[in-house]
Amino acid sequence: MEELKHECGVAMIRLLKPLDFYERKYGSWRYGLNKLYLMMEKQHNRGQEGAGVACVNLDAPAGEEYMYRERAEGKDAIERVQQMIYAQIVGREGRLTRDGGADGAPAAHADGTFAGQLYLGHLRYSTTGKHGLQHVHPFLRRNNWRAKNLCLCGNFNMTNISEVFGFLTSQGQSPRVYGDSYIVLELMGHRLDREVERLYAEARARGLEGIDITRYIDEHVSMVNVLRTTMPHFDGGYVMCGLTGSGEMFAVRDPWGIRPAYYYQDDEVVVLASERPVIQTCFDLTAEDIHELPPGQSLVVHRNGIAERQQILPPQDYSACSFERIYFSRGSDRDIYLERKRLGEQLTAPIMKAIGGDVEHTVFSYIPNTAEVAFHGMTDGIRRLNHDVRIEKVVWKDIKLRTFITEGEERNDLAAHVYDVTYGSLDPYVDQLVVIDDSVVRGTTLRESIFKILARLHPRKIVMVSSAPQIRYPDYYGIDMSHLEGLCAFRAAVALIRERGMRQLLTDVFRLCKNDPGGANHVVAVYAPFSTEEISRKMVEMLRPEGVDVPIELVFQSIEGLHEACPRHPGDWYFTGHYPTAGGVRMVNLAFVSFMEKEENNQ
């Protein structure tokens, strides 16, 4: 219901056979390119602001392009990138056609346009507010030495980018852009340069000269060395992926396991993606065929096609993101589907309490569409209590109204009509209405739209259920909820503090956050005086639209219920404030400082 901006998504393919093998077996030398496109489309639930594709051709002769890249902005970016690539293929003086051409794979290979063995795809959503094609992944660092060319993309957000920027400038570098993507590229590129120079000296010591030195470098460059000297500088959640011009493909996951990565390997391909069912669907595999990349490890596929996993950083306290499971990831994954059902079922007891046990006069529904699986779990739980469950599709989402051309109240009035209700779906003033969603973050949609339209049905009571706990803290590892004041639960807690004459608490927390931002998460003290139910009641009071007098109750998932449903994804910092990295703790404290300073300036 409250649309959170999506995370980034990654996809990688390394073809292990010559292109003519795929032409013979699958009917096209573009097998890798087509699979990459499919993997990106299957992850379109993730980044929707832009997309990019890169390719490396290991067989391109000197003087011809061997590293390709195309990028586009917008929700249709994947399709546009594909169109641009195929336009180049088809337009190569008529030598190729969309079906492979008269010359087939060998001509394509020689011609070179996105014909290669290494493919990299990225789906972007910005959590930094920086937009434009220059910010769309993958990023490319060029050099006349193939081994020094670096193409990089990732699903990540770094919390200590100012420190890394300072490190780079202290080394004499002058990055052109201040942003985590560019800073990662420059630091890793610098380390790659050093690796190539090390191999150059080694080759000379072996008596090699000329082109033999280049071959030696290309065959021996170690991305493991590069990653081990690059990644210790960063604090954050990430899956970093890249290609080098000499043919190294790599991915590395943060040591806390915050961001997800899955891979598969056989004798034809090595593939990696942000989500497991993407690989399952695109390559017709079982869940057991696919492996999760462990925290702190890299998957490197060398120029010769040999793949290996290496521990780059020691694993830290495992903190795989639980919000990935609740909201972002595709529900077609076997485990995610079952977890979301459990999240709904575990809310049975508090829902029964909220409706006073009167199932007979209660209609159950959900807000489309990501909460549907939790809804099935919720209704299964009610049925297990030997009750018949009345299910109706109460809420419909209409086409996205174009509200950007209006302002203020006009915009809010239009936004209120994004959703509509099924009139006659309950008995007015007799039936209660239970509606489940996967999260309540800012509360804006509830206030401006949902509560208003549900009230038109005249239910005896509205019970709004969240399959996630109260979101109390921002995320700094790749999800776009980085401001404390944007969170409804935080606003409710602050309002309670002020109502009860506890303003000194805010002052004390402000002083701690400002003087000791790198210590503990001091913001937890804002919530400490209140129960979950007290904050929920205050949220209802704040979100109730003017003129709506129907009783409303908010029911949230418990922290214990979350961990019981998603036991292998314990990362819960947005609910508990238990950030896994020092950078996350520092940023939430500084966010509170920023909030208090804005409040002071507005008084």
PDB file of C-alpha atoms in Angstrom, residues 20 39 83 100 124 148 150 152 171 186 203 210 227 238 321 336-337 344 361 408 475-476 545 547:
ATOM      1  CA  ASP A  20      29.028 -21.114 -31.625  1.00  0.00           C
ATOM      2  CA  MET A  39      17.014 -12.137 -15.496  1.00  0.00           C
ATOM      3  CA  GLN A  83      16.311  -2.189 -28.023  1.00  0.00           C
ATOM      4  CA  GLY A 100      21.623 -14.702 -35.902  1.00  0.00           C
ATOM      5  CA  ARG A 124      18.921   0.967 -10.252  1.00  0.00           C
ATOM      6  CA  LYS A 148      43.046  -2.110 -15.953  1.00  0.00           C
ATOM      7  CA  LEU A 150      36.971  -2.009 -14.717  1.00  0.00           C
ATOM      8  CA  LEU A 152      31.296  -2.055 -11.724  1.00  0.00           C
ATOM      9  CA  GLN A 171      46.527   9.413  -1.629  1.00  0.00           C
ATOM     10  CA  GLU A 186      37.934   4.777  -7.992  1.00  0.00           C
ATOM     11  CA  ALA A 203      56.734 -10.564 -15.619  1.00  0.00           C
ATOM     12  CA  GLY A 210      56.330  -6.952 -25.091  1.00  0.00           C
ATOM     13  CA  LEU A 227      38.948  -7.137  -3.284  1.00  0.00           C
ATOM     14  CA  TYR A 238      26.410  -4.502  -0.442  1.00  0.00           C
ATOM     15  CA  CYS A 321      17.818  -8.127   5.839  1.00  0.00           C
ATOM     16  CA  ILE A 336       9.770 -16.432   1.054  1.00  0.00           C
ATOM     17  CA  TYR A 337       6.252 -17.586   0.238  1.00  0.00           C
ATOM     18  CA  GLY A 344       0.122 -13.497   8.502  1.00  0.00           C
ATOM     19  CA  HIS A 361     -19.469 -10.163  11.649  1.00  0.00           C
ATOM     20  CA  GLY A 408      -0.906  21.063  -2.115  1.00  0.00           C
ATOM     21  CA  ASP A 475      17.636   2.147   6.791  1.00  0.00           C
ATOM     22  CA  TYR A 476      21.113   3.052   5.558  1.00  0.00           C
ATOM     23  CA  PRO A 545      -8.599  11.811   8.470  1.00  0.00           C
ATOM     24  CA  GLY A 547     -14.463  13.656   9.417  1.00  0.00           C
TER      25      GLY A 547
END
